[in-house]
Short mmCIF file of C-alpha atoms (C1' of nucleotides) in Angstrom, two decimals:
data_model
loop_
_atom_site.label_atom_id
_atom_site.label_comp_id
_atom_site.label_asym_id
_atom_site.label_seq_id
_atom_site.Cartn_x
_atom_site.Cartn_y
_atom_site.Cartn_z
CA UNK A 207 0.89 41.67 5.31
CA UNK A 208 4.21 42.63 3.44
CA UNK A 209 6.31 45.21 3.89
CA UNK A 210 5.09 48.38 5.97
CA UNK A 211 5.51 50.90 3.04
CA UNK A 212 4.05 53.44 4.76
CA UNK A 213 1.58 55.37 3.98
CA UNK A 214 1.87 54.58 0.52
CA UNK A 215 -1.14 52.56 -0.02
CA UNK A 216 -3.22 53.50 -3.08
CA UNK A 217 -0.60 55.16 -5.17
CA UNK A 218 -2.00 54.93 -8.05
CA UNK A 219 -5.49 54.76 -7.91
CA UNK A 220 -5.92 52.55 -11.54
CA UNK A 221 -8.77 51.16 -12.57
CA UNK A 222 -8.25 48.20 -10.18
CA UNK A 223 -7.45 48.42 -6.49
CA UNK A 224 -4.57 46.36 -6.60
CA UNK A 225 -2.08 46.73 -3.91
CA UNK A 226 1.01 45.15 -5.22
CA UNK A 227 2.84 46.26 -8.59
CA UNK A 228 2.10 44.30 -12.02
CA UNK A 229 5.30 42.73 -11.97
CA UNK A 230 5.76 41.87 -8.53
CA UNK A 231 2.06 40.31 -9.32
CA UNK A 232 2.96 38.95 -12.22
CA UNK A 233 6.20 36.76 -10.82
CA UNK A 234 4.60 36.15 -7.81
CA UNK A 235 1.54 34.10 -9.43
CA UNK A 236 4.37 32.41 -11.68
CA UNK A 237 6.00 31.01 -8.22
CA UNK A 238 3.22 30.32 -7.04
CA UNK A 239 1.41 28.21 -9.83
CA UNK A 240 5.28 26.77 -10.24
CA UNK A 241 5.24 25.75 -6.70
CA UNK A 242 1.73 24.03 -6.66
CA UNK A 243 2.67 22.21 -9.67
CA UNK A 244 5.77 20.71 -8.42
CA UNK A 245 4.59 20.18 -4.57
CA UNK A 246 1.69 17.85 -6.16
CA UNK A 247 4.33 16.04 -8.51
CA UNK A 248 7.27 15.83 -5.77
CA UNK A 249 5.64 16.30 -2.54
CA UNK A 250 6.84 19.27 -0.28
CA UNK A 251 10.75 17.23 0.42
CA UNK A 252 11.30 17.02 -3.36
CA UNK A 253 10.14 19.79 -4.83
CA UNK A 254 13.83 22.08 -4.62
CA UNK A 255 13.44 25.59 -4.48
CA UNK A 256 15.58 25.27 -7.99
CA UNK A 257 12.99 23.55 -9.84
CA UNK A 258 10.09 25.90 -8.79
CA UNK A 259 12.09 28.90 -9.41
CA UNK A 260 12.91 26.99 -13.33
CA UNK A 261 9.17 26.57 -14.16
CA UNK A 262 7.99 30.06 -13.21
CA UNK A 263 10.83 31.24 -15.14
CA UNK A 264 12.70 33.06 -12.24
CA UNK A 265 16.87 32.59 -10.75
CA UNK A 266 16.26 31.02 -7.74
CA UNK A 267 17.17 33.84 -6.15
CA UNK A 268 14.58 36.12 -7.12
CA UNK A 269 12.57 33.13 -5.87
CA UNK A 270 14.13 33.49 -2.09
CA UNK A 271 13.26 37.28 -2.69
CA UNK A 272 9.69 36.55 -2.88
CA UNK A 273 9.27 33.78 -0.42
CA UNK A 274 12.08 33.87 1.98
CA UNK A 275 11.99 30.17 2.45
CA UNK A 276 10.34 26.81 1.14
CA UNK A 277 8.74 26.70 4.12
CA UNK A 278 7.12 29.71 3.41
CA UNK A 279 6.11 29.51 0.06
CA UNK A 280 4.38 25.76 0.72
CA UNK A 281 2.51 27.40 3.39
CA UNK A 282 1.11 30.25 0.86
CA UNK A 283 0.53 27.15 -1.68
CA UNK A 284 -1.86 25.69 1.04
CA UNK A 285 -3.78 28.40 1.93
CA UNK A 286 -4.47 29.17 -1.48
CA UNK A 287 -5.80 25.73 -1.47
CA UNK A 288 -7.73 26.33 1.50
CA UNK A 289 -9.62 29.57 0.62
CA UNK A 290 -11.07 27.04 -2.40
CA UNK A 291 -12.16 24.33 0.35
CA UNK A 292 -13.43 26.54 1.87
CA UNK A 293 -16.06 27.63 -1.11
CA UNK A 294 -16.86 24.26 -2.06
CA UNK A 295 -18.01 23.64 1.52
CA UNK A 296 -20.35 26.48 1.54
CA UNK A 297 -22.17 24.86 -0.49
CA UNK A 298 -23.27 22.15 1.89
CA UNK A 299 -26.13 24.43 2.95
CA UNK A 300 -28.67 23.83 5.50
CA UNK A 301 -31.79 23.34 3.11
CA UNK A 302 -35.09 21.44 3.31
CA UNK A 303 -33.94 19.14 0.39
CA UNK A 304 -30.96 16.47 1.47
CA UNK A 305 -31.27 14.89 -2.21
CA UNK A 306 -30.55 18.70 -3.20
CA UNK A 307 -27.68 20.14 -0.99
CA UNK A 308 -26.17 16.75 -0.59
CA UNK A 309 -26.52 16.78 -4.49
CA UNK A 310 -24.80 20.25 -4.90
CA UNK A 311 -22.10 19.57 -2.46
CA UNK A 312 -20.97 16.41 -4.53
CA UNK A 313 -21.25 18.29 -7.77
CA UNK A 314 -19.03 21.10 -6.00
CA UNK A 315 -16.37 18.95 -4.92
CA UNK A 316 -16.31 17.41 -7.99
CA UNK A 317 -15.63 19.98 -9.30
CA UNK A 318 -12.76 21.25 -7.68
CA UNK A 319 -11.22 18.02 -8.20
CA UNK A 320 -11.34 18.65 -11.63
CA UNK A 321 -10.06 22.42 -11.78
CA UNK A 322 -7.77 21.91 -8.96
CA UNK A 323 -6.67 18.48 -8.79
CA UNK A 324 -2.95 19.56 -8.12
CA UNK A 325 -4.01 21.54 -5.03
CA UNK A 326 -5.87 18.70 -4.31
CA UNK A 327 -2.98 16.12 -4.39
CA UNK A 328 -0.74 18.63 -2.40
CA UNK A 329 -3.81 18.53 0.99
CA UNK A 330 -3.32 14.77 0.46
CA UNK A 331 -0.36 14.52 0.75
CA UNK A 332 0.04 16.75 3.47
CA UNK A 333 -2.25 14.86 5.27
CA UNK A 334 -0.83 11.58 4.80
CA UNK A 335 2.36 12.84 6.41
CA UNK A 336 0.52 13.97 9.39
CA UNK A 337 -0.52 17.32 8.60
CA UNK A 338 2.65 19.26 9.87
CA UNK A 339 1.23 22.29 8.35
CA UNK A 340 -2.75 22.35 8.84
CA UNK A 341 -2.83 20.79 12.18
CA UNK A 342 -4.77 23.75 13.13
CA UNK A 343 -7.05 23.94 10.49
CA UNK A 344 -7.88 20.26 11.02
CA UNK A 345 -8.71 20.86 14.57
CA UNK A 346 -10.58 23.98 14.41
CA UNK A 347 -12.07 25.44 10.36
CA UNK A 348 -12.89 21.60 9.36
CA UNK A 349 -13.68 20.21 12.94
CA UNK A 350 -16.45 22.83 13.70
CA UNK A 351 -17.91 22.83 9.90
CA UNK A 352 -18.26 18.89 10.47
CA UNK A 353 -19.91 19.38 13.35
CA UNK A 354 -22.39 21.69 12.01
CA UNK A 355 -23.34 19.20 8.77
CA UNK A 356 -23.75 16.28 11.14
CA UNK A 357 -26.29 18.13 12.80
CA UNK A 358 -27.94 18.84 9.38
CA UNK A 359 -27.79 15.32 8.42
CA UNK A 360 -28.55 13.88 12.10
CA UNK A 361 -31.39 16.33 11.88
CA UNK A 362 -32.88 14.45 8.54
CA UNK A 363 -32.39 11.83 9.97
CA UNK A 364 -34.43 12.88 12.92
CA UNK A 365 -36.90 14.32 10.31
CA UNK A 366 -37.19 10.47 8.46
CA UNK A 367 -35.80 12.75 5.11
CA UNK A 368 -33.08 10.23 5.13
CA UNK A 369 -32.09 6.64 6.52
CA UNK A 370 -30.13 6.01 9.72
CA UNK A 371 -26.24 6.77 8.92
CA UNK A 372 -23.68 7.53 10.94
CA UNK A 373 -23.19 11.04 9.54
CA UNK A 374 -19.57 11.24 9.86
CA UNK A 375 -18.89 8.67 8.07
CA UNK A 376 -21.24 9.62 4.91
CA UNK A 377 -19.04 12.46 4.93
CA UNK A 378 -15.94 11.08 4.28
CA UNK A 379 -17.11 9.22 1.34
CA UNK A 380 -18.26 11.87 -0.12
CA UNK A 381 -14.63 12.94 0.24
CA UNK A 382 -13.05 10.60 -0.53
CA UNK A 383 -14.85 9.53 -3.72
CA UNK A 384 -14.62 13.21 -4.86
CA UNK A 385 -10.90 13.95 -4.36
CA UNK A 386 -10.42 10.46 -5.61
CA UNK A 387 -10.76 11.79 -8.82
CA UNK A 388 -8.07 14.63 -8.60
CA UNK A 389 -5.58 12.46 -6.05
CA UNK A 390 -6.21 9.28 -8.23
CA UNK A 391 -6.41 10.99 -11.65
CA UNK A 392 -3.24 9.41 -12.87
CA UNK A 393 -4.48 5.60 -11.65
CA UNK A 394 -8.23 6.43 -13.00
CA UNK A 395 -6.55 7.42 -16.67
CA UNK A 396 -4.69 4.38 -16.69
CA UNK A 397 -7.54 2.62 -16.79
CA UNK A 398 -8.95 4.82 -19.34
CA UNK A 399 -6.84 4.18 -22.06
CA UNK A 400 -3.95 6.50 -20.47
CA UNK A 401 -6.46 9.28 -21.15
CA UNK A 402 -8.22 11.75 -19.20
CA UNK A 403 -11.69 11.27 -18.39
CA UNK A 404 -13.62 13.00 -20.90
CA UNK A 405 -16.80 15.51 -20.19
CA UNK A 406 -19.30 12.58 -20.47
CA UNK A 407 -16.89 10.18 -18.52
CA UNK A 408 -16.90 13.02 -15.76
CA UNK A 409 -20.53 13.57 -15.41
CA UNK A 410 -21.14 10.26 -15.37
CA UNK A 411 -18.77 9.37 -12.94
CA UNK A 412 -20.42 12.45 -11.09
CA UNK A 413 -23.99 10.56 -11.52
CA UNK A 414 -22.74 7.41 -10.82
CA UNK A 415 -21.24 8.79 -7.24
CA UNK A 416 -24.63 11.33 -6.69
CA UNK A 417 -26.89 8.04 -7.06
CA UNK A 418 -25.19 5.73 -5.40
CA UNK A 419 -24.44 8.30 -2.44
CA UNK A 420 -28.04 9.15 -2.98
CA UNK A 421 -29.76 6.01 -2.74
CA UNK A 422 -27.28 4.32 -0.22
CA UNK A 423 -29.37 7.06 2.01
CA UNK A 424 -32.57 5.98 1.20
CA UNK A 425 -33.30 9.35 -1.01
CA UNK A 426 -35.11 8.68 -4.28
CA UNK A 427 -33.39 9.63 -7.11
CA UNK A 428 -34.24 11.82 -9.75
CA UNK A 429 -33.78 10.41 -13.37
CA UNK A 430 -31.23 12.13 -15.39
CA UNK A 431 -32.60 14.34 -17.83
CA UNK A 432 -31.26 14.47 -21.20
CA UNK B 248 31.07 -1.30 -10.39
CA UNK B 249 30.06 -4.64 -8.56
CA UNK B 250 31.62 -6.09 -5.52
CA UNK B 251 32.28 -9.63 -6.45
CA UNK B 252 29.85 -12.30 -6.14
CA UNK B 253 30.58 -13.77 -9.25
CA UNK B 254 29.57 -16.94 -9.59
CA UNK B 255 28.75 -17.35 -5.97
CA UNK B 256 24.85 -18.52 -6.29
CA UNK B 257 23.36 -20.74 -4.08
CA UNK B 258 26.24 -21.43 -1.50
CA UNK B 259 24.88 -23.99 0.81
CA UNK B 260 21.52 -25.61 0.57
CA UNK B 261 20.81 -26.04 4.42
CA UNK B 262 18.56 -28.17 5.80
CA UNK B 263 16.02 -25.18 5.78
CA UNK B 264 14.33 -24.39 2.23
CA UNK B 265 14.87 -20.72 3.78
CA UNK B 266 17.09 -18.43 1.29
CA UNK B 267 18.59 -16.07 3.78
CA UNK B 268 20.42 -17.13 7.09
CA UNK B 269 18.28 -15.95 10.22
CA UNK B 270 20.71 -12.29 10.92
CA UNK B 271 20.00 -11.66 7.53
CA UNK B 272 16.41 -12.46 7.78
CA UNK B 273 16.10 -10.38 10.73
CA UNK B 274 17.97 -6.88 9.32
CA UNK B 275 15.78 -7.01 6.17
CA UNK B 276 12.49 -7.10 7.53
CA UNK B 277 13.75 -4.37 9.97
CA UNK B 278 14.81 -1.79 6.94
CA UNK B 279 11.65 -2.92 5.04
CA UNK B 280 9.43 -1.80 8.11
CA UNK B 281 11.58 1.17 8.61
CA UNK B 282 11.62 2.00 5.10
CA UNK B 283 7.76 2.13 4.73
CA UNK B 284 7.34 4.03 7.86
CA UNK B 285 9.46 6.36 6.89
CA UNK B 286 8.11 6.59 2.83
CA UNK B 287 5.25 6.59 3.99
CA UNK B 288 5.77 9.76 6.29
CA UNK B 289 8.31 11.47 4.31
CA UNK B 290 7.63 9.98 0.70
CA UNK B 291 10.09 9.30 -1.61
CA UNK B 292 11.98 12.05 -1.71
CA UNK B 293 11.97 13.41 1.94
CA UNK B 294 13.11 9.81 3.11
CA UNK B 295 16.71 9.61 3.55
CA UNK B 296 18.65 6.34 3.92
CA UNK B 297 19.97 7.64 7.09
CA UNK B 298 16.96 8.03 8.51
CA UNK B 299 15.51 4.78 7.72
CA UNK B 300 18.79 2.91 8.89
CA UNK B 301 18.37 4.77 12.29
CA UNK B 302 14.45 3.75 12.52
CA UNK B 303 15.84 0.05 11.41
CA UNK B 304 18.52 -0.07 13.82
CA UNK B 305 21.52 -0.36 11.49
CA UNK B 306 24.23 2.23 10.05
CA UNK B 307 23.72 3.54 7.16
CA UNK B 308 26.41 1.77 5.29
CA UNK B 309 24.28 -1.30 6.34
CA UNK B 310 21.39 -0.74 4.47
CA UNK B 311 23.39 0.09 1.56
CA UNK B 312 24.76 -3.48 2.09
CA UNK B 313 21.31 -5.07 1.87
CA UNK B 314 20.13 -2.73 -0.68
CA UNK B 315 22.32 -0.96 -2.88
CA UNK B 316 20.02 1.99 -3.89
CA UNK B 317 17.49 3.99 -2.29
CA UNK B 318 15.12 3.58 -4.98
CA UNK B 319 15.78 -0.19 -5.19
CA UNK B 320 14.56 -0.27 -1.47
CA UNK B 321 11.40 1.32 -2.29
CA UNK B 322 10.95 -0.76 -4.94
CA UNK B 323 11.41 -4.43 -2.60
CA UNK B 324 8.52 -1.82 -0.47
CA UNK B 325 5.73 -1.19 -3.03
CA UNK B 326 6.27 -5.05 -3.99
CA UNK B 327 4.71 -6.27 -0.78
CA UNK B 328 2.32 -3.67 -0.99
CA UNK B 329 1.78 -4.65 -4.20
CA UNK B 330 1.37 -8.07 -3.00
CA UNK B 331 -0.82 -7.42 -0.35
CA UNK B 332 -2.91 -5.50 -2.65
CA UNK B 333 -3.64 -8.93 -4.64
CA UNK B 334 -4.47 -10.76 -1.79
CA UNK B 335 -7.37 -7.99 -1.03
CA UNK B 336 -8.27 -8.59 -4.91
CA UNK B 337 -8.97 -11.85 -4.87
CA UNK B 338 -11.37 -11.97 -2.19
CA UNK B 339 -13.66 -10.31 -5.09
CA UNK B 340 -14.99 -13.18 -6.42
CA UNK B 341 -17.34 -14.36 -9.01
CA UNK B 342 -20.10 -15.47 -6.81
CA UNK B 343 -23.70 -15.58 -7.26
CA UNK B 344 -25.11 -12.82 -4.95
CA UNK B 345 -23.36 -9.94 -5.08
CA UNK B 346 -24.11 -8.33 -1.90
CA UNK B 347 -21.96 -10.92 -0.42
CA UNK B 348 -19.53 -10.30 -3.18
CA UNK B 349 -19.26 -6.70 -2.25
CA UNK B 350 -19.76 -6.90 1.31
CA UNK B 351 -16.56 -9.24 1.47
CA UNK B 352 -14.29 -7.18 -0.53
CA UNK B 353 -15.46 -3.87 1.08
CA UNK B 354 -14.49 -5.69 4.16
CA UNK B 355 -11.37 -6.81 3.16
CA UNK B 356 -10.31 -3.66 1.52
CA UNK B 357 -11.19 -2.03 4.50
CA UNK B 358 -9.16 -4.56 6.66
CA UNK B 359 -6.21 -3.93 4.60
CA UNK B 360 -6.15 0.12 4.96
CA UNK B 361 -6.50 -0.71 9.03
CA UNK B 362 -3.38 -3.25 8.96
CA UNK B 363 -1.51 -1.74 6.46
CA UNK B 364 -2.26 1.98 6.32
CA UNK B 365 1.88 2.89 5.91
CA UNK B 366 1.75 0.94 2.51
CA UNK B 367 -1.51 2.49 1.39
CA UNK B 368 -0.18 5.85 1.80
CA UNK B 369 2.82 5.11 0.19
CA UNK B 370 0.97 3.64 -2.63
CA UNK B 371 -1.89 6.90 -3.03
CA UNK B 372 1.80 8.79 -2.90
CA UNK B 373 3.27 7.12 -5.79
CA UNK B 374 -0.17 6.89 -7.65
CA UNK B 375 -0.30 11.00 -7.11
CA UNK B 376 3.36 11.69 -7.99
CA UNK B 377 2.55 9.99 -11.43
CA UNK B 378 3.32 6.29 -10.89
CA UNK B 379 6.97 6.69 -11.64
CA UNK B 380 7.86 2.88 -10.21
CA UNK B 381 4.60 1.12 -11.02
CA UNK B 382 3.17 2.41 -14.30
CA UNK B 383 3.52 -1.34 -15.53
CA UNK B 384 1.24 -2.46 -12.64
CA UNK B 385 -1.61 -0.04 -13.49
CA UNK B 386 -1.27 -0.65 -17.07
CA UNK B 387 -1.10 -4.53 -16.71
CA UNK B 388 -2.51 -6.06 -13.63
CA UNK B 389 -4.57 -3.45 -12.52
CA UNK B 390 -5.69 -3.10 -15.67
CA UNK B 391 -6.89 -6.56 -16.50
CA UNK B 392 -8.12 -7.08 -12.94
CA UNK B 393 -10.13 -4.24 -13.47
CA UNK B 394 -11.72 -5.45 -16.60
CA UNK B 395 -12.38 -8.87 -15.26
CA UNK B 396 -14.64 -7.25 -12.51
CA UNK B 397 -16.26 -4.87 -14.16
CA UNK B 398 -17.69 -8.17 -16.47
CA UNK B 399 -18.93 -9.75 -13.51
CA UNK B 400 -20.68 -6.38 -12.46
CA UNK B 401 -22.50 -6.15 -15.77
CA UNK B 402 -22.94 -9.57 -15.63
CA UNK B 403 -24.97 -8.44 -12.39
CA UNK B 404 -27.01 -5.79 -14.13
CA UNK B 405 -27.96 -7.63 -17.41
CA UNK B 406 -29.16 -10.39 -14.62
CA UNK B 407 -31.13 -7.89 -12.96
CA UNK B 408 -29.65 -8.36 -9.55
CA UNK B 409 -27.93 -4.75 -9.24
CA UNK B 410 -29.26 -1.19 -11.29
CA UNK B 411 -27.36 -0.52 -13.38
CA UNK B 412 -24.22 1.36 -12.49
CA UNK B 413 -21.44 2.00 -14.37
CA UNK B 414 -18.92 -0.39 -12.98
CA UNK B 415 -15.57 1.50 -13.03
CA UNK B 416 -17.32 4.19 -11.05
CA UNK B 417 -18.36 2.35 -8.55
CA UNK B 418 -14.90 0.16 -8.33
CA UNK B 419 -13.70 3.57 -7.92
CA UNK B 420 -16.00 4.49 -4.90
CA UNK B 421 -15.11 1.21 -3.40
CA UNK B 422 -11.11 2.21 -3.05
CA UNK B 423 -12.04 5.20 -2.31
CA UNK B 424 -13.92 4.77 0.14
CA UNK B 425 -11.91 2.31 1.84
CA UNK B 426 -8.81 3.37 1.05
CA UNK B 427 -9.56 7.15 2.61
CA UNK B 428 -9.71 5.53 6.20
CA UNK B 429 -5.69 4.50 5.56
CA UNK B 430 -4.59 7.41 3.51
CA UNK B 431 -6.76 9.87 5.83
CA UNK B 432 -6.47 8.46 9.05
CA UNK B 433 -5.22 11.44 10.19
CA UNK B 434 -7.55 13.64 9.21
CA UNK B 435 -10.76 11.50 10.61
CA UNK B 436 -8.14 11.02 14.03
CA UNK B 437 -8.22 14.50 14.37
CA UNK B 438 -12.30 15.03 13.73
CA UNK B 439 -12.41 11.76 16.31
CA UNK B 440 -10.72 13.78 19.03
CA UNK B 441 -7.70 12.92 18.29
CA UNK B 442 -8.13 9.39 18.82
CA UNK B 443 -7.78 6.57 16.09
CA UNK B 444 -11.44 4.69 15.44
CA UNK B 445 -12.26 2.32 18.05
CA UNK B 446 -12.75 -1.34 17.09
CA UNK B 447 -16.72 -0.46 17.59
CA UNK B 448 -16.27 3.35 15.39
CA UNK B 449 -14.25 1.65 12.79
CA UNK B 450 -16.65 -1.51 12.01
CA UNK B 451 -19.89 0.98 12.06
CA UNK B 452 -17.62 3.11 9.38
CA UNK B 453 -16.93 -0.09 7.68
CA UNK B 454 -21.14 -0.67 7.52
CA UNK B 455 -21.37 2.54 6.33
CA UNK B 456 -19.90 1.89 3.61
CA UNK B 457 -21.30 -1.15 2.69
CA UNK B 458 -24.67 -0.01 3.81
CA UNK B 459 -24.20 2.79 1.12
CA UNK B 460 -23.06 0.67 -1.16
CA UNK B 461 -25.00 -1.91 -1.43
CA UNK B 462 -27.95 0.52 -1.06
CA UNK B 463 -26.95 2.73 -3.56
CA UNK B 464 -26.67 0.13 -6.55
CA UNK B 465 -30.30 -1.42 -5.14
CA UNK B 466 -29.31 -4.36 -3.22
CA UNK B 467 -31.42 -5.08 -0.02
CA UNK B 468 -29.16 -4.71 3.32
CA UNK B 469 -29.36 -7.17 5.78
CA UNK B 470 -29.59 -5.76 9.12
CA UNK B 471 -26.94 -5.41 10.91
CA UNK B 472 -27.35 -8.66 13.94
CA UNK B 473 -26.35 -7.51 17.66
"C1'" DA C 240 42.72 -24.03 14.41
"C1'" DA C 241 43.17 -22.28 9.98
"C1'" DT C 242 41.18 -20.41 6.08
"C1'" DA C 243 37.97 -18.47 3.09
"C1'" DA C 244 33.78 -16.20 2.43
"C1'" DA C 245 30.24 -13.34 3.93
"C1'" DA C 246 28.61 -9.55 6.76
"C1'" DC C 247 29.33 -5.27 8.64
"C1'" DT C 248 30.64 -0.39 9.24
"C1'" DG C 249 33.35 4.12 10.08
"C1'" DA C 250 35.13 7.31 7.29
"C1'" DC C 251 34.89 9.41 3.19
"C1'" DC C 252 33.31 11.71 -1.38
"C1'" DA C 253 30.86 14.09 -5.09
"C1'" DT C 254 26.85 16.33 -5.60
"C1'" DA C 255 22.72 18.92 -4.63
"C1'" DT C 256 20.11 21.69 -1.60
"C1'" DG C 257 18.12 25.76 0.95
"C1'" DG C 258 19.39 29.94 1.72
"C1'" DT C 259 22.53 34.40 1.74
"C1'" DC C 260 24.67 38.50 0.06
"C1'" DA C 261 26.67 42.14 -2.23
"C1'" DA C 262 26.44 44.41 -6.12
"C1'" DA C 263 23.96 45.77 -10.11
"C1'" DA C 264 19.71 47.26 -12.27
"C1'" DA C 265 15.23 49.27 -12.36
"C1'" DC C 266 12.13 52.43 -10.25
"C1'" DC C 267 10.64 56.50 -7.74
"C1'" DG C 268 9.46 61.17 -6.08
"C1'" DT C 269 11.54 65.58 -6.33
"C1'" DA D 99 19.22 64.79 -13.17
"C1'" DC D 100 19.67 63.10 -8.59
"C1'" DG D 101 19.47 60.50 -4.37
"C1'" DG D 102 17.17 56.99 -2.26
"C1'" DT D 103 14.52 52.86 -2.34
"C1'" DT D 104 13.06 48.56 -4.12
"C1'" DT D 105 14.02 44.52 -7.35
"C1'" DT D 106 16.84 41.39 -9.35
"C1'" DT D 107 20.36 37.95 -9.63
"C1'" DG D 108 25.09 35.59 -10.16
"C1'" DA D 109 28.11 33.82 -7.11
"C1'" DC D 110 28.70 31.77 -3.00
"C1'" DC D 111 28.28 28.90 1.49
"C1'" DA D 112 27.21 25.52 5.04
"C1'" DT D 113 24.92 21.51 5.31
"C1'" DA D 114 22.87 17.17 4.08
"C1'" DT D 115 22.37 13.48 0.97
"C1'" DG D 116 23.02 9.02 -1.62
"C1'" DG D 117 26.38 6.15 -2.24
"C1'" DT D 118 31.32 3.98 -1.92
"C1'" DC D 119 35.12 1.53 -0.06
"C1'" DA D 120 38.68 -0.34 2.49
"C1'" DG D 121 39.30 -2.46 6.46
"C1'" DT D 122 37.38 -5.16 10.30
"C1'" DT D 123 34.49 -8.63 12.38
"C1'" DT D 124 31.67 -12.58 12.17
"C1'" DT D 125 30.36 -16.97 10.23
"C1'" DA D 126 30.93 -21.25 7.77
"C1'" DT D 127 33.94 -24.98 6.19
"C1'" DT D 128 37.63 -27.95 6.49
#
DNA sequence: AATAAAACTGACCATATGGTCAAAAACCGT
DNA sequence: ACGGTTTTTGACCATATGGTCAGTTTTATT
């Protein structure tokens, strides 16, 4: 995907099959952990090129060497942060057990709130501003996986496993009181005593979205266990 | 450093109780609409002042008349936000029964991301960029308006009329919830076809959530009349 | 109509930004 | 050691930005 370097693919055969040098590697990762940092802080029009370059500890040039243009680099940010939506959807699976996979797909997105709430932030915000970037993924990668866990759900529904709900619509709370917790951190720790939600606050604020999510379907469920 | 107006206060007292003469008036509200269009699109930092005076209809040395600093503008912007956001707030009120209770301020919250989807967006911005204008408002009103409620929810529980559920958790799922059909509308346009939710789509979304809601903390529903 | 005050705005400025480039430095196979 | 290739980066540039200001126009008051 880089330059053609010809045959020169597995120079050095080491221990790993890398393809790109340790330094190259190395800088490249800075930039780009830099870059998701201050996208989520500044949004893609305030983050400078400057800054980024500053926190991974590059000249802006070397910066520009890497990633010819903001543009560039932003859209490397966001795929990054698309391969990871990507595996927390898989785990919406198509199993007997709604209280189970609807269960594990909450605990899943959860989850990536919490390890990757600045990725998080960053598909927010691109989506607030109309999506410039993802357009395509919007219409095609999430349209077509929605479609497929309606029919799951429609087909529980069908099955009496769960209530009557407009399937669609169950989905995006589950969204949206997931990523709350990564796009909203800052508001939620407010009212936490300016700190972070600790492991307990977490799980329970996991349990407290499973149940309700749970229940509001007509799914019994099952008591925590201790 | 400041052009003039010394001790110029309250020139004339007109017959009107109105504070601002009618041109006035009028160029304003125009920059304030502008403005959160365009923070809203752009956010803070990708809005430029000439870009706002163009959507207002004014040069740019105009605005800067009305309002000497781009960040002052956004501030006059998240205040009626802010204000609208109280008016929501208040519609969650200590009565009896919650399901009416919740049902009312799902509903208004829910009216309030349809109507004013620009200034929710703006607001999730600011909240995800760290609250840099309205810290005091998450740490003071937000704060104790949050605490007040989440009394009258365990007053709720301890009266048996809801299971118990931790209340901040579900506050949380509440804006969430709601506010994902302003900050996301997008996103659920494009899975809609492109199309924004029809007056039908968006009130059976808006007894989704409710449905859920109410569900999930063990309130009876009351079906839906045709 | 005359005057003063307020409203408006074109032209301008200092600064910051994304991005370039040429030259230097590090790396490479031979 | 040598020639070529890839990395690295300080200096630079064109552009855009927030903001100013002096001069003009409009409005209000007498």
């Amino acid at each position: 995907m880089d330059s053609g370097k010809s045959g020169v693919s597995e120079s050095a055969v080491n221990c790993q099959p890398q393809k790109k040098s340790k330094p190259r590697q190395k800088n490249e990762e800075a930039i780009l952990s830099a870059a998701e940092k201050v996208f989520a802080e500044l949004g893609f029009a305030g983050a400078t090129t400057n800054l980024i370059a500053r926190h991974a500890g590059v000249p802006k040039a070397t910066l520009h060497y890497y990633f010819q243009t903001k543009e560039e680099l932003y859209r490397t940010v966001i795929k990054k942060i698309f391969a990871i939506w990507l595996q927390a959807a898989e785990t919406f699976d198509d199993c007997d057990d709604p209280a189970d996979a609807l269960a594990r797909y909450i605990r899943a997105k959860m989850n990536i709130s919490r390890e990757h709430s600045l990725g998080s932030k960053i598909w927010a915000q691109e989506i607030m501003q109309g999506a410039p970037q993802i357009q395509d993924f919007l219409d095609q990668t999430l349209k077509s996986w929605t479609a497929s866990r309606v029919k799951i759900i429609e087909r529980w529904i069908a099955e009496g496993k769960i209530d009557p709900v407009n399937p669609d619509y169950l989905l995006y709370m589950i969204w949206s009181a997931t990523q709350h917790h990564a796009d909203f951190a800052h508001q939620i720790n407010s009212l936490n005593d300016g700190q972070p939600l600790s492991d307990e606050q977490f799980e329970e604020a996991l349990q407290t979205i499973t149940n309700v999510i749970l229940r509001g379907i007509g799914l019994p469920v099952k008591p925590v266990d201790e």
